[in-house]
Amino acid sequence: TQPIRLARSVIGEHEMDAVRRIMEVGYLGMGPEVGRFEDELSDFVGGGRKVVCVNTGTSALHLAVQACGIGPGDEVLVPTLTYVASFQAISATGAKPVAVDVVPSHGGIDPEDASKRITERTRAIMPVHYGSSFGEYEAIYALAQKHNLRVIEDAAHAFGCRLDGRRCGSFGDVICFSFDGIKNITSGEGGAVVSADEIVIQKVQDARLLGVEKDSEKRLASQRSWDFDVTAQGWRYHMSELMAAIGRVQLSRFEEFAERRVALARTYQNALSSLPGLRCFDIDYGPIVPHIFVVLIRSELRDRVKAALDADGIGVGMHY
């Protein structure tokens, strides 16, 4: 029998046609296709938010932290249960990531523990929507407001998810998505920063193109700057036309993907919730479109269960 892979990209002829279309144009850098993808993402998210596309979700986090004016000597609270990218996006600015405990029922940041780790150097909280859950969302924002902190949401797992009927990204301070190969939609690689803060958006737009001021506007109009100003640190983090073309097709297929992901998650919930020695997160699938399905297993059983599944050709992973 064929092994069941842990994850794979779901792409087809429409994505391939989109790539061929860009190849025929002959310009593969950042141009009008990226602008169209950004506009479509803004419409999809809602709330009148601006969207800036970059080359990875990690780049999105890094630029968001930098755009919020965070750097050497500053601290950012981040949950222990996350990929190393969340920590490195903070440390890349010279700031210090401060690890915070998570809530066992959903894996998100624990506001009570976060409150104990705030110092005079704390500048932001980076909640991670682990397993696509929003976690203690209102409590985190209340804590941030109390201490005058920015909130930079690592929403790599949560594209397309809803809270109280609103899409992730249509509310909140600064939200960062990932579009890598196994996320809710993919552009091959890629990410995006979403915010209503126009200063943050402008800084991200400039920084993704090596800090060249206002160069994004020209690139999206098939032009570029030849006489330019650079007054802040920038990076080569822009999205390519090829990535945007794939992403646009994937965005148009989101509801198809969401229906399948939700159905699978509910199947797993029903099949696994009564088994001894393990439990699932308390997540309302439907509004939440899962990037991954997380199962918590007693420590003495975990490696045995993984070995048995591997032996049967069923792919599983361990976080983290």
Coordinates of C-alpha atoms in Angstrom, one line a residue:
T1 CA 0.0 0.0 0.0
Q2 CA 1.0 3.6 -0.5
P3 CA 2.4 5.3 2.6
I4 CA 0.2 8.2 3.9
R5 CA 2.4 11.3 3.9
L6 CA 2.3 13.7 6.8
A7 CA 1.5 16.6 4.5
R8 CA 1.7 17.6 0.9
S9 CA 0.8 20.6 -1.3
V10 CA -2.5 20.4 -3.1
I11 CA -1.9 21.8 -6.6
G12 CA -3.2 21.1 -10.0
E13 CA -3.5 22.2 -13.6
H14 CA -4.8 25.7 -12.7
E15 CA -1.7 26.4 -10.6
M16 CA 0.5 25.1 -13.4
D17 CA -1.3 27.2 -16.0
A18 CA -0.7 30.3 -13.8
V19 CA 3.0 29.5 -13.6
R20 CA 3.2 29.1 -17.4
R21 CA 1.4 32.4 -17.9
I22 CA 4.1 34.2 -15.8
M23 CA 6.9 32.3 -17.6
E24 CA 5.5 33.5 -20.9
V25 CA 5.5 37.1 -19.8
G26 CA 9.2 36.7 -18.9
Y27 CA 9.5 38.8 -15.8
L28 CA 9.8 36.7 -12.6
G29 CA 10.6 39.3 -10.0
M30 CA 8.1 41.4 -8.1
G31 CA 5.5 43.1 -10.3
P32 CA 1.8 43.5 -11.0
E33 CA 0.9 39.9 -10.2
V34 CA 2.1 40.5 -6.6
G35 CA -0.1 43.6 -6.4
R36 CA -3.1 41.7 -7.6
F37 CA -2.5 39.0 -5.0
E38 CA -2.2 41.6 -2.3
D39 CA -5.5 43.2 -3.4
E40 CA -7.3 39.9 -3.5
L41 CA -5.9 38.9 0.0
S42 CA -7.1 42.3 1.3
D43 CA -10.6 41.7 -0.1
F44 CA -10.6 38.1 1.3
V45 CA -9.5 39.1 4.8
G46 CA -11.8 42.1 5.0
G47 CA -11.9 45.0 7.4
G48 CA -10.2 47.4 5.0
R49 CA -6.8 46.0 5.9
K50 CA -3.6 46.6 3.9
V51 CA -1.6 43.5 2.9
V52 CA 2.1 43.2 2.0
C53 CA 3.3 40.0 0.5
V54 CA 6.8 38.7 1.2
N55 CA 8.9 35.6 0.5
T56 CA 8.2 33.6 3.7
G57 CA 6.2 33.7 6.8
T58 CA 9.4 34.1 8.8
S59 CA 10.2 37.2 6.8
A60 CA 6.7 38.5 7.5
L61 CA 7.3 38.1 11.3
H62 CA 10.8 39.7 11.1
L63 CA 9.6 42.7 9.1
A64 CA 6.6 43.2 11.4
V65 CA 8.8 43.2 14.5
Q66 CA 11.2 45.7 12.9
A67 CA 8.4 47.9 11.5
C68 CA 7.0 48.2 15.1
G69 CA 10.2 49.9 16.1
I70 CA 11.5 46.9 18.1
G71 CA 15.3 46.3 18.3
P72 CA 18.3 45.8 20.5
G73 CA 17.5 46.0 24.2
D74 CA 13.8 45.3 23.7
E75 CA 11.9 42.1 24.7
V76 CA 9.0 40.3 23.0
L77 CA 6.9 37.7 24.7
V78 CA 6.5 34.5 22.6
P79 CA 5.0 31.1 23.5
T80 CA 7.2 28.1 24.2
L81 CA 5.1 25.9 21.8
T82 CA 6.0 27.3 18.4
Y83 CA 8.4 26.7 15.6
V84 CA 11.9 28.2 15.9
A85 CA 11.0 30.8 13.3
S86 CA 8.9 32.8 15.8
F87 CA 12.0 33.2 18.1
Q88 CA 14.4 33.9 15.3
A89 CA 12.2 36.6 13.7
I90 CA 12.5 38.4 17.1
S91 CA 16.2 37.9 17.6
A92 CA 16.9 38.9 14.0
T93 CA 16.0 42.5 15.0
G94 CA 18.4 42.4 18.0
A95 CA 15.5 42.1 20.4
K96 CA 15.2 39.3 23.0
P97 CA 12.5 36.6 22.7
V98 CA 11.1 35.8 26.2
A99 CA 9.4 32.4 26.4
V100 CA 6.0 32.1 28.0
D101 CA 4.0 29.1 29.0
V102 CA 1.0 27.9 27.0
V103 CA -2.5 26.9 27.9
P104 CA -2.8 23.0 27.7
S105 CA -6.3 23.0 26.2
H106 CA -5.3 24.9 23.0
G107 CA -1.6 25.4 23.0
G108 CA -1.7 29.2 22.8
I109 CA 0.1 31.7 25.0
D110 CA -1.0 31.8 28.7
P111 CA -1.9 35.5 29.5
E112 CA -1.4 34.9 33.3
D113 CA 2.2 33.6 32.7
A114 CA 2.8 36.4 30.2
S115 CA 1.8 39.1 32.7
K116 CA 4.5 37.8 35.1
R117 CA 7.2 38.1 32.4
I118 CA 6.6 41.8 31.4
T119 CA 9.4 44.1 32.3
E120 CA 10.3 47.7 31.5
R121 CA 11.9 46.4 28.3
T122 CA 8.9 44.5 27.0
R123 CA 7.6 46.0 23.7
A124 CA 5.3 43.4 22.2
I125 CA 3.5 40.1 22.6
M126 CA 3.7 37.6 19.8
P127 CA 0.8 35.1 20.2
V128 CA 1.0 32.0 18.0
H129 CA -2.3 30.7 16.7
Y130 CA -1.1 27.2 17.3
G131 CA -3.2 24.4 15.6
S132 CA -5.2 27.3 14.0
S133 CA -6.8 28.3 17.4
F134 CA -7.0 31.9 18.5
G135 CA -6.4 30.9 22.1
E136 CA -7.0 33.5 24.8
Y137 CA -7.3 36.2 22.2
E138 CA -9.2 38.9 24.2
A139 CA -7.1 38.4 27.3
I140 CA -3.9 38.9 25.3
Y141 CA -5.1 42.1 23.8
A142 CA -6.3 43.3 27.2
L143 CA -2.9 42.6 28.7
A144 CA -1.2 44.4 25.8
Q145 CA -3.4 47.5 26.1
K146 CA -2.7 47.6 29.9
H147 CA 1.0 47.7 29.3
N148 CA 1.0 49.7 26.0
L149 CA 2.5 46.8 24.0
R150 CA 2.2 45.9 20.3
V151 CA 0.6 42.6 19.4
I152 CA 2.2 40.8 16.4
E153 CA 0.2 37.7 15.7
D154 CA 2.0 34.7 14.3
A155 CA -1.0 33.5 12.3
A156 CA 0.9 31.0 10.1
H157 CA -1.5 28.3 11.1
A158 CA -4.7 30.4 10.9
F159 CA -5.2 31.7 7.4
G160 CA -8.9 31.9 6.6
C161 CA -10.0 31.1 10.2
R162 CA -12.8 33.1 11.8
L163 CA -13.4 34.4 15.3
D164 CA -16.9 35.6 16.1
G165 CA -17.6 35.6 12.4
R166 CA -14.6 37.7 11.4
R167 CA -11.7 36.5 9.3
C168 CA -8.3 36.3 10.9
G169 CA -6.4 39.5 9.9
S170 CA -9.5 41.7 9.6
F171 CA -9.0 42.8 13.2
G172 CA -6.1 43.0 15.6
D173 CA -2.8 44.9 15.5
V174 CA -0.3 43.3 13.1
I175 CA -1.0 39.8 11.7
C176 CA 1.5 37.6 9.8
F177 CA 0.6 34.7 7.6
S178 CA 2.6 31.9 6.0
F179 CA 1.9 30.5 2.5
D180 CA 4.5 27.7 2.5
G181 CA 3.8 24.3 0.9
I182 CA 1.6 22.8 3.6
K183 CA -0.3 25.8 4.9
N184 CA -4.1 26.5 4.4
I185 CA -3.1 28.0 1.0
T186 CA 0.3 28.0 -0.6
S187 CA 2.3 30.1 -3.0
G188 CA 5.1 27.6 -3.0
E189 CA 6.8 29.7 -0.3
G190 CA 5.6 33.1 0.8
G191 CA 4.0 35.1 3.6
A192 CA 2.1 38.3 4.3
V193 CA 1.9 41.1 6.8
V194 CA -1.6 42.6 7.4
S195 CA -2.4 45.7 9.4
A196 CA -4.5 48.8 9.6
D197 CA -1.4 50.7 10.8
E198 CA -0.3 52.5 7.6
I199 CA 3.1 53.4 9.1
V200 CA 3.8 49.7 9.8
I201 CA 2.6 48.8 6.3
Q202 CA 4.8 51.4 4.6
K203 CA 7.9 50.3 6.6
V204 CA 7.3 46.7 5.7
Q205 CA 6.8 47.6 2.0
D206 CA 10.1 49.5 2.0
A207 CA 12.1 46.9 4.0
R208 CA 11.1 43.9 1.8
L209 CA 12.9 45.7 -1.1
L210 CA 16.2 46.4 0.7
G211 CA 14.9 49.5 2.3
V212 CA 14.5 51.4 -0.9
E213 CA 11.8 54.0 -0.1
K214 CA 8.5 53.8 -2.1
D215 CA 10.0 51.2 -4.5
S216 CA 7.0 48.9 -4.0
E217 CA 4.7 51.3 -5.8
K218 CA 6.9 51.3 -8.9
R219 CA 7.5 47.5 -8.9
L220 CA 3.8 46.8 -8.8
A221 CA 3.4 49.1 -11.8
S222 CA 6.1 47.3 -13.8
Q223 CA 8.7 50.0 -13.0
R224 CA 11.5 50.3 -10.5
S225 CA 13.5 53.0 -8.7
W226 CA 16.9 54.0 -10.2
D227 CA 17.4 57.1 -8.1
F228 CA 16.6 55.9 -4.6
D229 CA 16.8 56.7 -0.9
V230 CA 17.6 54.1 1.8
T231 CA 17.3 55.4 5.4
A232 CA 16.5 52.2 7.3
Q233 CA 17.7 48.6 7.3
G234 CA 16.1 46.6 4.5
W235 CA 16.2 43.0 3.3
R236 CA 15.6 41.1 0.1
Y237 CA 12.3 39.6 1.2
H238 CA 9.9 40.5 -1.6
M239 CA 7.5 37.9 -3.2
S240 CA 8.0 36.9 -6.8
E241 CA 5.5 36.9 -9.6
L242 CA 5.6 33.1 -9.8
M243 CA 4.7 32.8 -6.1
A244 CA 1.9 35.3 -6.4
A245 CA 0.4 33.5 -9.5
I246 CA 0.3 30.2 -7.5
G247 CA -1.1 32.0 -4.5
R248 CA -3.9 33.7 -6.5
V249 CA -5.2 30.3 -7.7
Q250 CA -4.9 28.8 -4.2
L251 CA -6.9 31.7 -2.7
S252 CA -9.7 31.0 -5.2
R253 CA -9.8 27.4 -4.0
F254 CA -9.8 28.2 -0.3
E255 CA -13.4 27.2 0.3
E256 CA -12.7 23.8 -1.4
F257 CA -9.7 23.3 0.9
A258 CA -11.5 24.5 4.0
E259 CA -14.4 22.1 3.6
R260 CA -12.0 19.1 3.3
R261 CA -9.8 20.1 6.2
V262 CA -12.7 20.7 8.5
A263 CA -14.3 17.4 7.6
L264 CA -11.0 15.5 8.3
A265 CA -10.5 17.3 11.6
R266 CA -14.0 16.4 12.7
T267 CA -13.5 12.8 11.7
Y268 CA -10.3 12.7 13.8
Q269 CA -12.1 14.3 16.8
N270 CA -14.9 11.8 16.7
A271 CA -12.5 8.8 16.3
L272 CA -9.9 9.8 18.9
S273 CA -11.7 11.8 21.6
S274 CA -12.7 8.7 23.7
L275 CA -9.4 6.9 23.6
P276 CA -7.5 6.6 26.9
G277 CA -4.1 8.2 27.1
L278 CA -4.6 10.9 24.6
R279 CA -6.7 14.0 24.0
C280 CA -7.4 16.5 21.3
F281 CA -7.4 20.3 21.6
D282 CA -10.8 21.9 22.4
I283 CA -11.3 23.6 19.0
D284 CA -14.5 24.5 17.1
Y285 CA -13.7 23.3 13.6
G286 CA -15.7 25.0 11.0
P287 CA -14.9 28.6 12.0
I288 CA -11.4 27.2 12.6
V289 CA -9.9 25.7 9.4
P290 CA -7.0 23.5 10.7
H291 CA -3.5 23.6 9.3
I292 CA -2.6 20.6 11.4
F293 CA -4.5 18.3 13.7
V294 CA -2.9 18.0 17.1
V295 CA -3.1 15.0 19.4
L296 CA -1.6 15.1 22.9
I297 CA -0.4 11.7 24.1
R298 CA 1.0 10.7 27.5
S299 CA 4.8 10.9 27.4
E300 CA 5.3 7.2 28.1
L301 CA 3.1 6.3 25.1
R302 CA 4.1 9.0 22.6
D303 CA 7.2 7.3 21.0
R304 CA 5.5 3.9 20.9
V305 CA 2.5 5.3 19.1
K306 CA 4.7 7.2 16.6
A307 CA 6.7 4.0 15.9
A308 CA 3.5 2.0 15.4
L309 CA 2.1 4.5 12.9
D310 CA 5.4 4.8 11.1
A311 CA 5.5 1.0 10.8
D312 CA 2.1 1.2 9.1
G313 CA 3.2 3.9 6.7
I314 CA 1.1 6.6 8.4
G315 CA 3.0 9.9 8.6
V316 CA 3.0 11.8 11.8
G317 CA 5.2 14.6 13.3
M318 CA 6.1 15.9 16.7
H319 CA 5.8 19.5 17.8
Y320 CA 8.4 20.8 18.8

